[in-house]
Coordinates of C-alpha atoms and ligand atoms in Angstrom, one line a residue:
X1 CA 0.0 0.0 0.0
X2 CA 1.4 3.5 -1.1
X3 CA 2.1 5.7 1.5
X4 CA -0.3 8.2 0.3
X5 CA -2.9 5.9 1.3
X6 CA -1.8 4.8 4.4
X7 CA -2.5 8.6 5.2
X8 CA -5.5 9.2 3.3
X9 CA -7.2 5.9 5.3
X10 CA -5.6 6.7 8.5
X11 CA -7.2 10.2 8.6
X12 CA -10.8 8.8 7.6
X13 CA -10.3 6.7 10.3
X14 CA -9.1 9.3 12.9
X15 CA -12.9 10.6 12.9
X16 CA -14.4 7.7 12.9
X17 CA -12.8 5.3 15.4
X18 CA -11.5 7.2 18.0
X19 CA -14.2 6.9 20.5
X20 CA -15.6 3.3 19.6
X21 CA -12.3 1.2 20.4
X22 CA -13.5 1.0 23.8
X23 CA -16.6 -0.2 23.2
X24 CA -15.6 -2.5 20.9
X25 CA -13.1 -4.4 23.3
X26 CA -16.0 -4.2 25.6
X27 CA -18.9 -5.7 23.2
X28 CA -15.8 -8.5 21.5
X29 CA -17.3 -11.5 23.9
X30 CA -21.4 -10.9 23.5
X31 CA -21.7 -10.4 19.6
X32 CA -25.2 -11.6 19.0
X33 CA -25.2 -14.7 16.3
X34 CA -28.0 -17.4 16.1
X35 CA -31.4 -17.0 15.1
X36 CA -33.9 -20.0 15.0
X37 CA -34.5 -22.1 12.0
X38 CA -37.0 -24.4 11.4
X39 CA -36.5 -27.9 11.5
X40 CA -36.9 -28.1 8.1
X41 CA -34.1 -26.2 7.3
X42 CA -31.6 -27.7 9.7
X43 CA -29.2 -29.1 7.5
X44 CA -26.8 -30.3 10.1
X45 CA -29.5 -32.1 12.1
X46 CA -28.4 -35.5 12.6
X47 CA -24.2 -34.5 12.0
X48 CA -21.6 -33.3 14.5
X49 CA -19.1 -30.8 14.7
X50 CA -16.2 -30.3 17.0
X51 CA -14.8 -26.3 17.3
X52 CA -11.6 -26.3 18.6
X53 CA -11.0 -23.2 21.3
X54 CA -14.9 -22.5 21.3
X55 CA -15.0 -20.9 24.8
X56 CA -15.5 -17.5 23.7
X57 CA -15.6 -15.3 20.5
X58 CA -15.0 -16.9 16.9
X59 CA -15.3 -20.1 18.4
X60 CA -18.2 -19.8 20.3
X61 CA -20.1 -17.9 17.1
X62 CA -19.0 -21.0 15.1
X63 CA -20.3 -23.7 18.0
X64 CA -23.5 -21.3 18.0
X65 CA -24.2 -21.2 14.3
X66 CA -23.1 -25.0 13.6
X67 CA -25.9 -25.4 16.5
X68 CA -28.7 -23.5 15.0
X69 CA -28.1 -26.0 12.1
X70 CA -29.0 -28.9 13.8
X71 CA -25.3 -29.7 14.9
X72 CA -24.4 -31.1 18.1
X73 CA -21.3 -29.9 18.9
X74 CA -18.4 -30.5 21.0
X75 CA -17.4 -27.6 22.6
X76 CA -13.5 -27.7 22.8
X77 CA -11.7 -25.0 25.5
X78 CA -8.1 -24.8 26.7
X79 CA -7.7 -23.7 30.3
X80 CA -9.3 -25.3 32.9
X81 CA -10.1 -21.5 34.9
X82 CA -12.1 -20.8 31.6
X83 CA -14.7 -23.2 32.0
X84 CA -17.6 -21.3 32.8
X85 CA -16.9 -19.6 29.5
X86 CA -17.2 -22.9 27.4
X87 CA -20.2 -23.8 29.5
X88 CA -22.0 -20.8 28.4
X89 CA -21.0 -22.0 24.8
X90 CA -22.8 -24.9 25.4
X91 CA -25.5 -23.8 26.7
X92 CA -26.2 -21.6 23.9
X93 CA -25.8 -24.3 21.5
X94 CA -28.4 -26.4 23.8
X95 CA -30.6 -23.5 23.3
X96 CA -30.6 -23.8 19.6
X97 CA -31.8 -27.4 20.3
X98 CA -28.4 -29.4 20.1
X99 CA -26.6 -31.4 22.1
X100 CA -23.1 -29.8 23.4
X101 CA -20.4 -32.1 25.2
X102 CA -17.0 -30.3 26.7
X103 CA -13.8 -31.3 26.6
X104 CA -10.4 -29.8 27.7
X105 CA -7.0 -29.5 27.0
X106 CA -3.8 -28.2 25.2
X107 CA -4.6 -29.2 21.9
X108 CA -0.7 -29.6 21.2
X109 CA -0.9 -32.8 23.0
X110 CA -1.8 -35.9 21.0
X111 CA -3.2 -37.1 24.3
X112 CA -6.2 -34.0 24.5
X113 CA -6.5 -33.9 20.4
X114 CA -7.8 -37.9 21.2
X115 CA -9.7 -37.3 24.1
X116 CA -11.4 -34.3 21.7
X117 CA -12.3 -36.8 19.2
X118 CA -13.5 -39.4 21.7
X119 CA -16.1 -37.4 23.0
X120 CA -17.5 -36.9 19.8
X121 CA -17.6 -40.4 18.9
X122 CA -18.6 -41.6 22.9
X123 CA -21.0 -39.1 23.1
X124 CA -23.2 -38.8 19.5
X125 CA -21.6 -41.5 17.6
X126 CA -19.6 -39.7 14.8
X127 CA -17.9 -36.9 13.6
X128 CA -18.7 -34.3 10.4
X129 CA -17.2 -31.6 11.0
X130 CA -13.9 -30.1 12.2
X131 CA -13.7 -26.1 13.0
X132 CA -9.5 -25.8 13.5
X133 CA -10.5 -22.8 15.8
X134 CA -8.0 -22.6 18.9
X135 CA -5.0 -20.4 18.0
X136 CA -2.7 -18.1 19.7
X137 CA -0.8 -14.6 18.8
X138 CA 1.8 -12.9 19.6
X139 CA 3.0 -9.7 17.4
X140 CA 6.8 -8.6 17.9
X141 CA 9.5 -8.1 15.5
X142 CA 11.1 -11.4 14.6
X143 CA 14.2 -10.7 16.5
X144 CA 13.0 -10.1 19.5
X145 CA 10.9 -13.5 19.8
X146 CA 11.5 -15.9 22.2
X147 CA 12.0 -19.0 22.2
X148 CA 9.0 -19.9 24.5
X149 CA 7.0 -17.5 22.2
X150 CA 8.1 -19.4 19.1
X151 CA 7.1 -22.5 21.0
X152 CA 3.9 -21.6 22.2
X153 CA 2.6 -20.7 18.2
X154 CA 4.1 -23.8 16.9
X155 CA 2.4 -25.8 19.9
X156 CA -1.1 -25.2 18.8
X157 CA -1.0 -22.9 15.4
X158 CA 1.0 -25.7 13.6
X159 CA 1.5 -28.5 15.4
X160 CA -2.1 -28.6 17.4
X161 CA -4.1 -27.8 14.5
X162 CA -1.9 -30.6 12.0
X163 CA -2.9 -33.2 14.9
X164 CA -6.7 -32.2 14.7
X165 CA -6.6 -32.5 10.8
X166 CA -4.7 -35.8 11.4
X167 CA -7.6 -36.8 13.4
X168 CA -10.4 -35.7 11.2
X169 CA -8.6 -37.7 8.4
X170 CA -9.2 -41.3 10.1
X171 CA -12.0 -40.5 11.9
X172 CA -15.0 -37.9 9.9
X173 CA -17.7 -39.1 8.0
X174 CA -18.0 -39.7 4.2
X175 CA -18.9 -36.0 3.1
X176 CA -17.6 -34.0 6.3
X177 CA -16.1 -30.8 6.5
X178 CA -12.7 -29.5 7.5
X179 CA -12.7 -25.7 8.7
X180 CA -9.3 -24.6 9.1
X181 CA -9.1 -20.9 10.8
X182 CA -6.2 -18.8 9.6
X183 CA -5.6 -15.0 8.6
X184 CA -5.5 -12.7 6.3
X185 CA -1.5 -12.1 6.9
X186 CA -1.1 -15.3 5.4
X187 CA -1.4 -13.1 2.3
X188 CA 0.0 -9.6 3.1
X189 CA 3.4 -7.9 4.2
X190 CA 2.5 -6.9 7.8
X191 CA 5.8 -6.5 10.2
X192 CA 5.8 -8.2 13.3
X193 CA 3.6 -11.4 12.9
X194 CA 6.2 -13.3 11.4
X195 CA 6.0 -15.8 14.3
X196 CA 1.6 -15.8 13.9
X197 CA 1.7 -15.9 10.8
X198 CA 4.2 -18.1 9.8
X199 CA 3.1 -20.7 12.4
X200 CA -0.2 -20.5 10.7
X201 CA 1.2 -21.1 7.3
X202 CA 0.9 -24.8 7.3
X203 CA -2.8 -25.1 7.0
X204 CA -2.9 -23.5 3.8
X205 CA -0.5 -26.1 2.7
X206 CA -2.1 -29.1 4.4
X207 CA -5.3 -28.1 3.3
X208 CA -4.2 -28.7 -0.2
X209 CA -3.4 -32.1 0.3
X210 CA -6.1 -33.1 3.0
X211 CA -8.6 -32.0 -0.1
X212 CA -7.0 -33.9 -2.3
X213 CA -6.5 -37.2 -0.2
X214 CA -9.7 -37.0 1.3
X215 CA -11.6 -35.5 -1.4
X216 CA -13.0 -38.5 -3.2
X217 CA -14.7 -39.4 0.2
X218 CA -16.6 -36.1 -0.6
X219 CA -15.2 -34.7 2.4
X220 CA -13.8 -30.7 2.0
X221 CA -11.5 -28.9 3.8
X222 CA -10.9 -25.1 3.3
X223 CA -9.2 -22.8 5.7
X224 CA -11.0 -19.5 6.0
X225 CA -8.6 -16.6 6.5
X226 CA -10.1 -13.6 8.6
X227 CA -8.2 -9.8 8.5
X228 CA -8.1 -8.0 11.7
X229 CA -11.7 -9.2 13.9
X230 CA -12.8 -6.8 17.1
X231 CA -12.2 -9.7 19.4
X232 CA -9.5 -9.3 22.6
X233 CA -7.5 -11.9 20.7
X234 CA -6.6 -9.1 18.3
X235 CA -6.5 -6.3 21.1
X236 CA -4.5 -8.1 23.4
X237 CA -1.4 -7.3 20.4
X238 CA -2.4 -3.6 19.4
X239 CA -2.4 -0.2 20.6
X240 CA -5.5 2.3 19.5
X241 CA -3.3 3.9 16.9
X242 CA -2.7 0.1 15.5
X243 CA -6.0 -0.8 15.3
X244 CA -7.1 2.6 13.8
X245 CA -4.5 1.6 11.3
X246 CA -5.9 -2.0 11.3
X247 CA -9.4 -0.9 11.2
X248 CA -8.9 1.0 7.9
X249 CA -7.7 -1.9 5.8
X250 CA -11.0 -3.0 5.5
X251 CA -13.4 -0.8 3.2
X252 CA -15.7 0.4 5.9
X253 CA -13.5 1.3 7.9
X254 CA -13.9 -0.7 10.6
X255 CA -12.8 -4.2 12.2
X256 CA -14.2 -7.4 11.3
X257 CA -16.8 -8.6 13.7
X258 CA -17.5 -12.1 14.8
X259 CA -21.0 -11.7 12.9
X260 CA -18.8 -10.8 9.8
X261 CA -17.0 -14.7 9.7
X262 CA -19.5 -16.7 11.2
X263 CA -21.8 -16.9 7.9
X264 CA -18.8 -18.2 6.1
X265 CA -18.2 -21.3 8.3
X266 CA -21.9 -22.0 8.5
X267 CA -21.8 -22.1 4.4
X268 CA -18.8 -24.1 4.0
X269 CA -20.6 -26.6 6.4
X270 CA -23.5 -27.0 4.7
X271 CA -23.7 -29.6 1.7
X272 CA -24.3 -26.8 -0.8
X273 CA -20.5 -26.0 -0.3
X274 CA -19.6 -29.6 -1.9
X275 CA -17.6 -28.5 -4.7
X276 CA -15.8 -25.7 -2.6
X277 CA -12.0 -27.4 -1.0
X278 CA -8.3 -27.4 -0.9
X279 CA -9.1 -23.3 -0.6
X280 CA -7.8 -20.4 1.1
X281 CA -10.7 -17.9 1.4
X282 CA -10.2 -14.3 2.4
X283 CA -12.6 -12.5 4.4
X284 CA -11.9 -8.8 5.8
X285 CA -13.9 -6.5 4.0
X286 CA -11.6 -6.1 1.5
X287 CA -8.2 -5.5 2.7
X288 CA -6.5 -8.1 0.6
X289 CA -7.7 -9.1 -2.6
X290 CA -5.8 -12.1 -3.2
Ligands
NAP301 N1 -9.4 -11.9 16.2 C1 -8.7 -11.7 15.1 O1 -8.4 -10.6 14.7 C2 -8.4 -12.9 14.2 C3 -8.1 -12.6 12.8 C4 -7.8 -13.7 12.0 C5 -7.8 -15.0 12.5 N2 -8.1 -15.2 13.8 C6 -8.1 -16.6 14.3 O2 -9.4 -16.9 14.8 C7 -9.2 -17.9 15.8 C8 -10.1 -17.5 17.0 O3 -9.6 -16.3 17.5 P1 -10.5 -15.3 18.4 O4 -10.2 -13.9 18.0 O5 -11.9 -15.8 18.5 O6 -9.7 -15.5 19.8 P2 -9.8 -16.5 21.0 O7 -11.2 -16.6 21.6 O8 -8.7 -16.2 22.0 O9 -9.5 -17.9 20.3 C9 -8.3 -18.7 20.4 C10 -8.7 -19.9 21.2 O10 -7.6 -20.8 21.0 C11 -7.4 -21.4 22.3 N3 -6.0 -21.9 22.4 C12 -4.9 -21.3 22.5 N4 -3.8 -22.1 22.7 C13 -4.4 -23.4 22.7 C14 -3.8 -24.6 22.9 N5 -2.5 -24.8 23.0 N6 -4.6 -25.7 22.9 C15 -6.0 -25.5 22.7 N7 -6.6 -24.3 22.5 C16 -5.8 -23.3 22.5 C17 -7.6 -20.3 23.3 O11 -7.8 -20.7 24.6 P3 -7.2 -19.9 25.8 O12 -7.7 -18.4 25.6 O13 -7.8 -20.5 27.0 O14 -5.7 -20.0 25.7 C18 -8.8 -19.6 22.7 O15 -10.0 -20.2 23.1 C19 -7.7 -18.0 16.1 O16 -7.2 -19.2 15.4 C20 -7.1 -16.8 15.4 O17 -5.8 -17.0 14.9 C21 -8.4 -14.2 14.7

């Protein structure tokens, strides 16, 4: 991007954002997403989905909207002192009508991506769907990583989400979905995410294959690659000048919201999205046209 319209977005955005960055931090966890369908149009009713990280935010959108579907849904959630969180996922999802099971764990260890699986299978009998939610940031220049920070993104942005794939691969139905969650900097020049993004890389790559080795099962699998969304994931990393800066990539103006990516995954879930896989697909409002 020229430098002319760096300055041309950042002062559109100077007016605009100033006074809702606050807000938006404050509204990231309570984004409003399912509405009721009737049974007749719940496509997933009978299928089951397990969203990695789903204790809050993207994930929880995803569990909810899978949910309203006809889903059950295992609701997957990392640290044991944020289990009220997932419970509140599930019981959003059971008020959509589904079943929800929980299930916790660093998703870096084989041990939890199994026990993950298991409670699809022990508890509804099968698996068809895979959101590759859980993730984790962290935004420095690359020489000034450390080697536990280069561990931790590797851990569950590579290594955790590879083993969930791995798992899907033996384990999901005959026409199931894999839902790989990556970013929008898989595709642009942004300094100081070399360690996010590059730790993210490898779904775009193993999506490729997974479509092509599972593809004649008629199962898919895309990743979906968000630009900046108003969740505290992203403002745990950025100041309020970034995300004025961030906020401008898009073409409103404005940071993704949670209601902005959800309607992607729900399609991409649905049988309709059959002869959609091995894709990267880029949704932030514009920002990268790739
Ligand atoms: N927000 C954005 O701007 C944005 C943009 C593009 C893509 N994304 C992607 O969207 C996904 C969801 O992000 P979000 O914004 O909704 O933030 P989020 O709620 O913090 O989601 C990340 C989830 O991953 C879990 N997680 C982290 N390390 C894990 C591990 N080792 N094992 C299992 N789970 C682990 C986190 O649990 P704990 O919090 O308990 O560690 C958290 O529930 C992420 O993959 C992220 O990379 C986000």
């Amino acid at each position: 991007m020229s430098t002319n319209r760096r300055k041309f977005l950042g002062a559109i955005g100077a007016t605009s954002l100033v006074g809702s960055i606050a807000t938006q931090q404050a509204n990231a966890q309570s984004q409003p997403i399912a509405t009721t369908l009737s049974n007749s149009e719940r496509e997933l009713a009978g299928k089951v989905a397990i969203v990695t990280g789903a204790r809050a935010n993207l994930g929880r959108g995803f569990a909810e909207a899978l949910a309203k579907h006809g889903a059950d849904i295992v609701v997957h959630y990392h640290r044991e002192s944020t289990r009220d969180q997932a419970e509140e996922t599930a019981s959003l999802v059971e008020a959509q009508g589904a079943r929800a099971a929980l299930v916790q764990g660093d998703l870096g260890q084989v041990e939890t991506v199994m026990r993950t699986f298991d409670t699809a299978i022990e508890n509804f009998g099968r698996l068809d769907i895979l959101v590759n939610n859980a993730g984790a940031i962290v935004k420095k220049p690359m020489a000034e990583v450390t080697d536990e920070e280069l561990d931790r993104m590797i851990n569950i942005n590579t290594k955790g989400t590879f083993l969930c794939m791995r798992e899907a691969a033996r384990r999901i139905s005959d026409n199931g979905r894999i839902i790989n969650i990556g970013t929008s900097l898989l595709a642009g020049m942004a300094p100081n995410y070399s360690a996010y993004a590059g730790t993210k890389s490898t779904m775009e790559e193993v999506t490729r294959m997974g479509a092509r080795e599972l593809g004649e099962r008629g199962i898919t699998v895309n990743t979906i690659s968000p630009g900046p969304v108003d969740t505290p994931f992203f403002h745990s990393q950025e100041t309020p000048e970034t995300t004025r800066f961030a906020s401008n990539l898009a073409v409103a103006g404005r940071l993704g919201k949670i209601s902005d990516i959800v309607p992607l995954v729900e399609f991409l879930a649905l049988p309709s999205s059959q002869w959609i896989t091995g894709q990267t697909i880029w949704i932030n409002g514009g920002y990268l046209t790739r």
